[in-house]
Amino acid sequence: MQKGWSIFFGVILLATFLIWFAAPFFGWWLPENISTFGGGVDNLFYAILGLTTFFFVLTEVVLVYAMWKFVDRGGEKSVYTHGNHTLELVWTAIPAALLLGIAIAQIGVWEKIKYQSRMPAPDLTVSVLARQWEWRMRYPLDNQQFHYEDEDQKAASNLKSRLWAENPNFDDVHAINELHVWKNANVKLWIRTLDVLHSFTLPNLRLKQDTLPGKTIPMWFNAEKSNCEFVVRERSTGKPVTLAFNSKTKLVEVVTPSGREPLEARVADLKGELETSGNKADNWEIACQELCGSRHYAMRGRLYVHADEKSYYAWLQYSRGAQKATSLEAAVSMR
Amino acid sequence: MSVSHSHTTETHAHPEMSILRKYVFSEDHKIIGIQFLFTGLIMLFVGGALALLVRLQVGWPNGTIPIIGRWFPASWGEKMSPEFYTMVFSMHASVMIFFVIIPWLTGAFGNFLIPLQIGAPDMAFPKLNMMSYWFMWPALITIIWSFFVEGGAAGSGWTSYPTLASAGMPAGSGFQSPAGPPSGYGQILWLVSLLFVGISSMMGSVNYITTIVNMRAPGMTFFRMPMSIWAMFITAILQAMALPVLTVALILQLLDKTLGTTFFLPPAGMAFGNWHTGPGGGQPLLWQHLFWFYSHPAVYIMILPAMGMVSDIISVFARKPLFGYKPMVYAIAGIAGLGFIVWGHHMFQSGMDPRLGTGFMLATIMIALPSAVKTFNWLGTIWGGNIKYTTAMLNALAFVAMFVIGGLSGIFMAATPVDVYIHDTYFIVAHIHYVLFMSSIFGIFAGIYFWFPKMFGRMMNETWGKVHFVLTFILANCTFYPMHIIGVGGHPRRYYDITIYDVFQHLQPLNVFMSVSAILLGLAQFIFVANFFYSLIWGPRAERNPWHSNTLEWSAPSPPPHGNFEETPVVYRGPYEYGHPDTEQDYAPQTDAKGPAVVAAH
Ligand SMILES: [Cu+2]
Ligand SMILES: [Cu+2]
């Protein structure tokens, strides 16, 4: 009867053990990873999961077995011992070595994600400004200015792009809650906040960084998978237009029978649209994960990874044209 | 080290005290301990009700709240507003941490056990002890009052990070907060309340340290003290060293909120909509350093005493000496020491220099080591024992089983890259509840079932105790274990509604399961309360030493009179002489001059 307690403990502990094997089948697991460094994070997660599972099974099996075996035997005395030096040494030294191993193994991944000195030269720089309760993204028209080939120029370039993040340029493109990048691009983000703490979190990138009032914090990532493409159509006919991309100037031009025209200038006759798969799993959302007030939960953004650089710049220049047109309209109506 | 006999007789010299002096403004450590116990029990139900409100919202984010919903303002449509929800989870944590776990472990058990287990007639400073309890009352009143002020109680999380918590209006325009309604008056009262809690805890700590150092009975050397006392001693030291830092932080934030100082406001100031705070000169990150410098050690303040009590209880009911007594003591000391240099692990993603994160990570990973050593020694203690499954023992074993989970899950967040992903997800919520609920609360239950006979002179009902244990063990695991899984799925903490996210909405069925379990778990606690109060009045009378335990408190009458012992006890051996092969009896009280004295030197 008394042995029943060990079975009771055993059953509950077994259930907590099995849920880890069942969860992935219900889809309750890590969301798909799309970043270059996310694999390192996941591997470390699995390594720690393996190690902790081993120690969990070891200790709980010993516990449950002892609860079964050493139940009160009435009259008989228990083993009289105050401890064992060798055992103490063994069960201190082995976990110590394993823990130290884990500690050292992870330093590399952490450095890769967070150290500014390890961040690669950016193909794309974005300024992210958080406020209650939205993410305001700002994109420079010219990304060349922050790119560098030579490591010597890194510090100067970092300073230049940070100053840009803190001091908007008149021709920057603005978007709210939408982060646009392209596949395989090294993206650099400068994140700031206007009011309280927020946390820029993108589970699919295994990326998180709190914003801190008064500080401009660098982040980076490189997405290995795309989820959208920017398609431009004639407003009148609905037919897709042919775009040409000059990878030197990063200018997208519309190819017409009569020649080429800059996309930005033709916004009025064209209709640009982001085409996504419509698949929920490809909706990579940005979630704020540092309490920032009552609508903390609703501070949702979205990551658009364009299939290629051309699609990204088409979106950028189209948006720039639309932005100019609306501000022009606003200026006209003010008169 | 010894206690003069005259002091004992002196305390005996006031037999008739008024009821007010005896039970209300008492200087008797046992009464003060019991006062803390009852206050904690009441606040447990406040904190528990708040927890259920959190679970209602998270489980059914679009549903209306039954019954309570009618009391909400009409504009909310019988639902919780997001503001109300932030208040509810912030106060749940604040109440449970500062008004339940800490007062129970240090206030109730610390007070009750320290003089009794070291053989002293009372605390070193009985008046200070009384004040330590009565300083909880301004804290309680302030925190309860805060629910009724404009904007409601504090809603910036129990961590109260600036600038959400600290932002204020310009001088003369009131104490509302531009950051949100629950960060105004409620936040100010929260700060004031915690200051009082801090004063209370500090008075307790000073008393515990002095008492343990100076008032041990003859023969009670440091290494003959039970683990409970070691744990309380080290906890008191931790508290005495960490609390001043929290106090400073609270005062700074209070000044920011009331006098318009800018300790936590950055030079550029902040903008809320069209309104600007004006320039600051401070740094929001400063709060996080100060807060966690206290609150990480506080995590150990909330578990070490439970570890100590569990060690004692396991040894008693395994009828076997505690395995590795000295390693256990050193492990507690190790946890406490390392506990002061790991606070930065709460701030890996905060925007502090990531290179600092690497340093904090190394210290944090290594703190798992003494915890592992403790676990192995508990297993060593029951191995080869004669385990008696009393309710106290079952709760103590549950502590061990669950602490393993809470300890191991900590390794995930100590690993900086993994923390990038799981920080501020439900994985953290799972971890903290496995340490604070599944471990500390089971430790406290074990302590209550174990020492109830000594506290009140009556036995608790074992059958109902076991019913309560079984239900709590099952339901608490159903409530908290799936939090690990949704945390791995990325479910953020403190979210009013996750179903608006495509990445998270598939996790919602688990939320419903956990919420249902939580409600049942809450209901199961009424069994405990009924058993507690029934036994208090109608329970069978307890003998002096119902568990055949060795420690000093069991040599005093149940309940012990004012002054505790009939005569000053003399200690002949360590506290864990169970099952000695040379004696008939399977235990040897520390005061027993005849028992196996040979091993006393151990
Ligand atoms: Cu936010
Ligand atoms: Cu901590």
Coordinates of C-alpha atoms in Angstrom, one line a residue, chain A residues 2-3 5-6 8-9 12-13 15-17 19-20 23 26-31 40-41 44-45 48-49 51-53 55-56 58-60 62-63 65-84 87-88 91-93 95-97 99-100 102-104 106-107 109-111 113-116 131-133 194-197 199 201-204 206-215 217 280-281 283-301, chain B residues 82-83 86 89 155-157 161-164 178-179 266 270-272 283-285 288 318-325 327 348-351 354-355 357-358 361-362 365-366 368-369 373 375-377 379 382-389 394 397-398 400-402 404-405 408 411-412 414-425 427 466 469-470 473-474 477 481-482 484-485 488-490 492-497 500-507 509-510 576-581 583-586 599 602:
Chain A
Q2 CA 2.7 2.4 1.0
K3 CA 4.6 1.5 -2.1
W5 CA 3.3 6.5 -3.4
S6 CA 6.3 5.7 -5.5
F8 CA 2.0 7.8 -7.9
F9 CA 5.2 9.9 -8.2
I12 CA 3.2 12.0 -12.7
L13 CA 6.9 12.3 -13.5
A15 CA 3.8 12.2 -17.8
T16 CA 6.0 15.2 -17.6
F17 CA 8.7 13.3 -19.5
I19 CA 4.8 15.4 -23.0
W20 CA 8.1 16.4 -24.6
A23 CA 4.3 18.1 -28.1
F26 CA 0.7 18.6 -32.0
G27 CA 2.9 21.3 -33.5
W28 CA 3.6 22.7 -30.1
W29 CA 7.3 23.2 -30.7
L30 CA 9.9 25.7 -31.9
P31 CA 8.5 27.6 -34.8
G40 CA 23.2 27.4 -33.6
V41 CA 20.5 28.5 -31.0
L44 CA 22.3 24.4 -28.2
F45 CA 18.7 24.1 -27.1
I48 CA 20.7 21.3 -23.2
L49 CA 17.4 19.5 -23.6
L51 CA 21.6 16.9 -20.9
T52 CA 18.7 18.0 -18.7
T53 CA 16.6 15.1 -19.7
F55 CA 19.7 14.2 -15.3
F56 CA 16.0 14.4 -15.0
L58 CA 18.6 9.8 -13.5
T59 CA 17.4 11.7 -10.4
E60 CA 13.7 10.9 -10.7
V62 CA 16.5 7.0 -8.3
L63 CA 13.9 8.9 -6.3
Y65 CA 13.0 3.5 -7.0
A66 CA 14.2 4.5 -3.5
M67 CA 10.6 5.4 -2.6
W68 CA 9.6 1.9 -3.7
K69 CA 12.5 -0.1 -2.3
F70 CA 13.1 1.7 1.1
V71 CA 9.5 2.0 2.3
D72 CA 9.2 1.5 6.0
R73 CA 10.0 -2.1 6.7
G74 CA 8.8 -1.9 10.4
G75 CA 11.2 -2.8 13.1
E76 CA 14.2 -3.0 10.8
K77 CA 16.7 -0.2 11.1
S78 CA 17.8 2.0 8.2
V79 CA 21.3 2.0 6.9
Y80 CA 23.4 4.2 9.3
T81 CA 25.6 6.5 7.3
H82 CA 26.4 10.2 7.4
G83 CA 27.7 10.4 3.8
N84 CA 30.4 9.4 1.5
L87 CA 30.3 10.0 -3.9
E88 CA 30.3 13.7 -3.0
W91 CA 28.6 14.0 -8.1
T92 CA 30.2 17.4 -7.8
A93 CA 33.0 16.9 -10.4
P95 CA 28.2 17.9 -13.3
A96 CA 30.8 20.7 -12.9
A97 CA 32.6 19.4 -16.0
L99 CA 28.2 22.6 -16.9
L100 CA 31.5 24.1 -17.8
I102 CA 27.9 23.9 -21.8
A103 CA 29.1 27.3 -20.7
I104 CA 32.0 27.4 -23.0
Q106 CA 27.7 28.6 -26.1
I107 CA 30.0 31.6 -26.1
V109 CA 26.8 31.6 -30.8
W110 CA 26.2 34.4 -28.4
E111 CA 29.1 36.4 -29.8
I113 CA 24.3 37.1 -32.5
K114 CA 25.0 40.0 -30.2
Y115 CA 28.6 41.3 -30.4
Q116 CA 28.7 44.4 -32.6
R131 CA 6.6 53.4 -29.2
Q132 CA 3.3 52.6 -27.5
W133 CA 2.2 50.4 -29.4
L194 CA 10.4 56.9 -27.9
D195 CA 8.8 56.0 -24.6
V196 CA 9.1 52.8 -22.5
L197 CA 11.0 49.5 -22.8
S199 CA 11.5 44.1 -26.9
T201 CA 11.3 39.7 -30.8
L202 CA 11.1 37.6 -33.9
P203 CA 10.7 34.0 -32.9
N204 CA 11.3 32.7 -36.4
R206 CA 15.6 33.3 -32.9
L207 CA 16.2 37.0 -32.3
K208 CA 15.3 39.3 -29.4
Q209 CA 16.6 42.6 -28.2
D210 CA 15.0 45.0 -25.7
T211 CA 14.9 48.7 -26.6
L212 CA 16.2 51.1 -24.0
P213 CA 15.2 54.7 -23.8
G214 CA 18.2 56.8 -24.6
K215 CA 20.1 54.1 -26.4
I217 CA 21.1 49.3 -30.1
K280 CA 0.0 30.9 -41.9
A281 CA 3.4 29.3 -41.2
N283 CA 3.7 34.7 -41.4
W284 CA 6.8 35.6 -39.5
E285 CA 5.6 38.0 -36.8
I286 CA 7.3 40.5 -34.6
A287 CA 6.1 40.4 -31.1
C288 CA 7.0 42.9 -28.3
Q289 CA 8.2 40.8 -25.4
E290 CA 9.0 43.4 -22.8
L291 CA 6.0 44.8 -20.9
C292 CA 5.2 48.2 -22.4
G293 CA 1.7 49.0 -21.1
S294 CA -1.8 47.7 -21.7
R295 CA -1.5 47.0 -25.5
H296 CA 1.8 45.2 -25.1
Y297 CA 0.2 42.1 -26.6
A298 CA -1.0 44.0 -29.6
M299 CA 2.3 45.4 -30.7
R300 CA 2.5 43.1 -33.6
G301 CA 4.8 43.5 -36.6
Chain B
P82 CA -6.1 45.2 -21.0
E83 CA -5.2 47.7 -18.3
T86 CA -1.7 44.2 -16.5
F89 CA -0.6 39.8 -13.2
G155 CA 0.4 47.4 -13.5
S156 CA 4.0 47.5 -14.6
G157 CA 4.9 44.0 -13.7
Y161 CA 10.9 48.5 -14.9
P162 CA 11.3 52.1 -15.8
T163 CA 10.4 54.0 -17.8
L164 CA 6.9 52.3 -17.9
P178 CA 1.6 59.2 -19.1
A179 CA 2.6 55.5 -19.7
P266 CA 17.4 59.2 -20.1
M270 CA 10.5 60.5 -23.5
A271 CA 7.6 61.2 -25.7
F272 CA 4.1 59.8 -25.1
Q283 CA 19.4 55.7 -17.1
P284 CA 16.6 53.2 -17.1
L285 CA 19.0 50.3 -17.0
Q288 CA 17.3 46.7 -13.6
A318 CA 13.5 8.2 6.2
R319 CA 14.7 7.4 9.8
K320 CA 18.2 8.0 8.5
P321 CA 20.9 10.6 9.1
L322 CA 21.0 13.4 6.5
F323 CA 23.4 12.4 3.8
G324 CA 26.4 14.7 3.5
Y325 CA 25.5 17.3 6.1
P327 CA 28.4 19.4 1.8
F348 CA 20.9 39.4 -21.2
Q349 CA 18.5 41.0 -23.7
S350 CA 18.2 44.3 -21.9
G351 CA 20.6 46.2 -24.0
P354 CA 26.6 41.6 -24.5
R355 CA 30.2 41.0 -23.3
G357 CA 26.3 38.8 -20.6
T358 CA 29.1 36.3 -21.2
M361 CA 26.4 33.5 -18.0
L362 CA 29.5 31.7 -16.7
I365 CA 25.7 28.2 -15.2
M366 CA 27.9 27.2 -12.3
A368 CA 23.4 24.9 -10.9
L369 CA 26.2 22.9 -9.3
V373 CA 24.8 18.6 -5.0
T375 CA 19.5 17.0 -4.8
F376 CA 22.0 14.1 -4.9
N377 CA 22.3 14.3 -1.1
L379 CA 18.5 11.1 -2.7
I382 CA 16.3 8.3 1.5
W383 CA 18.5 5.6 0.0
G384 CA 18.6 2.8 2.5
G385 CA 16.1 4.5 4.8
N386 CA 12.8 3.3 6.3
I387 CA 10.5 5.8 4.7
K388 CA 7.3 6.7 6.5
Y389 CA 4.9 8.3 4.1
L394 CA 5.1 13.4 0.8
L397 CA 9.6 14.4 -1.5
A398 CA 7.4 16.4 -3.9
V400 CA 12.7 17.2 -4.3
A401 CA 11.0 15.9 -7.4
M402 CA 9.8 19.3 -8.5
V404 CA 14.8 19.0 -10.1
I405 CA 12.6 20.3 -12.8
L408 CA 17.1 22.0 -14.7
I411 CA 20.0 25.9 -17.4
F412 CA 18.1 26.8 -20.6
A414 CA 21.3 30.7 -18.3
A415 CA 22.6 29.8 -21.7
T416 CA 22.7 33.2 -23.4
P417 CA 21.9 32.1 -27.0
V418 CA 18.9 30.0 -25.9
D419 CA 17.8 32.9 -23.6
V420 CA 17.6 35.0 -26.7
Y421 CA 14.8 32.9 -27.8
I422 CA 13.0 31.9 -24.5
H423 CA 13.5 35.2 -22.6
D424 CA 10.2 36.6 -21.6
T425 CA 8.3 33.6 -22.9
F427 CA 9.3 29.0 -20.4
K466 CA -3.0 13.2 1.8
F469 CA -1.4 16.5 -1.4
V470 CA -2.5 14.1 -4.2
F473 CA 0.5 17.4 -6.9
I474 CA -1.5 16.4 -9.9
N477 CA 1.7 19.8 -12.6
Y481 CA 4.1 21.9 -16.7
P482 CA 2.6 22.7 -20.1
H484 CA 7.4 24.8 -20.6
I485 CA 5.9 23.6 -23.9
V488 CA 9.2 26.5 -26.4
G489 CA 6.5 27.5 -28.9
G490 CA 7.4 31.1 -28.2
P492 CA 5.2 35.5 -24.7
R493 CA 4.6 36.3 -21.0
R494 CA 2.1 39.0 -19.9
Y495 CA 0.0 38.8 -23.1
Y496 CA -3.7 39.6 -22.9
D497 CA -4.5 37.6 -26.0
I500 CA -4.2 37.5 -32.7
Y501 CA -0.8 36.0 -33.7
D502 CA -0.5 33.4 -36.4
V503 CA 2.8 32.1 -34.8
F504 CA 1.2 31.5 -31.4
Q505 CA -2.5 30.9 -31.8
H506 CA -2.1 27.1 -32.2
L507 CA -0.9 27.0 -28.6
P509 CA -5.7 24.7 -26.4
L510 CA -2.9 24.2 -23.9
Y576 CA 20.5 13.6 12.5
E577 CA 21.2 10.5 14.7
Y578 CA 18.6 8.2 13.3
G579 CA 18.8 4.4 13.1
H580 CA 22.1 4.2 15.1
P581 CA 23.1 0.5 15.2
T583 CA 21.0 1.7 20.4
E584 CA 17.6 0.2 20.8
Q585 CA 15.7 3.3 19.9
D586 CA 16.0 4.4 16.2
V599 CA 29.1 10.1 16.8
H602 CA 30.8 14.4 13.5

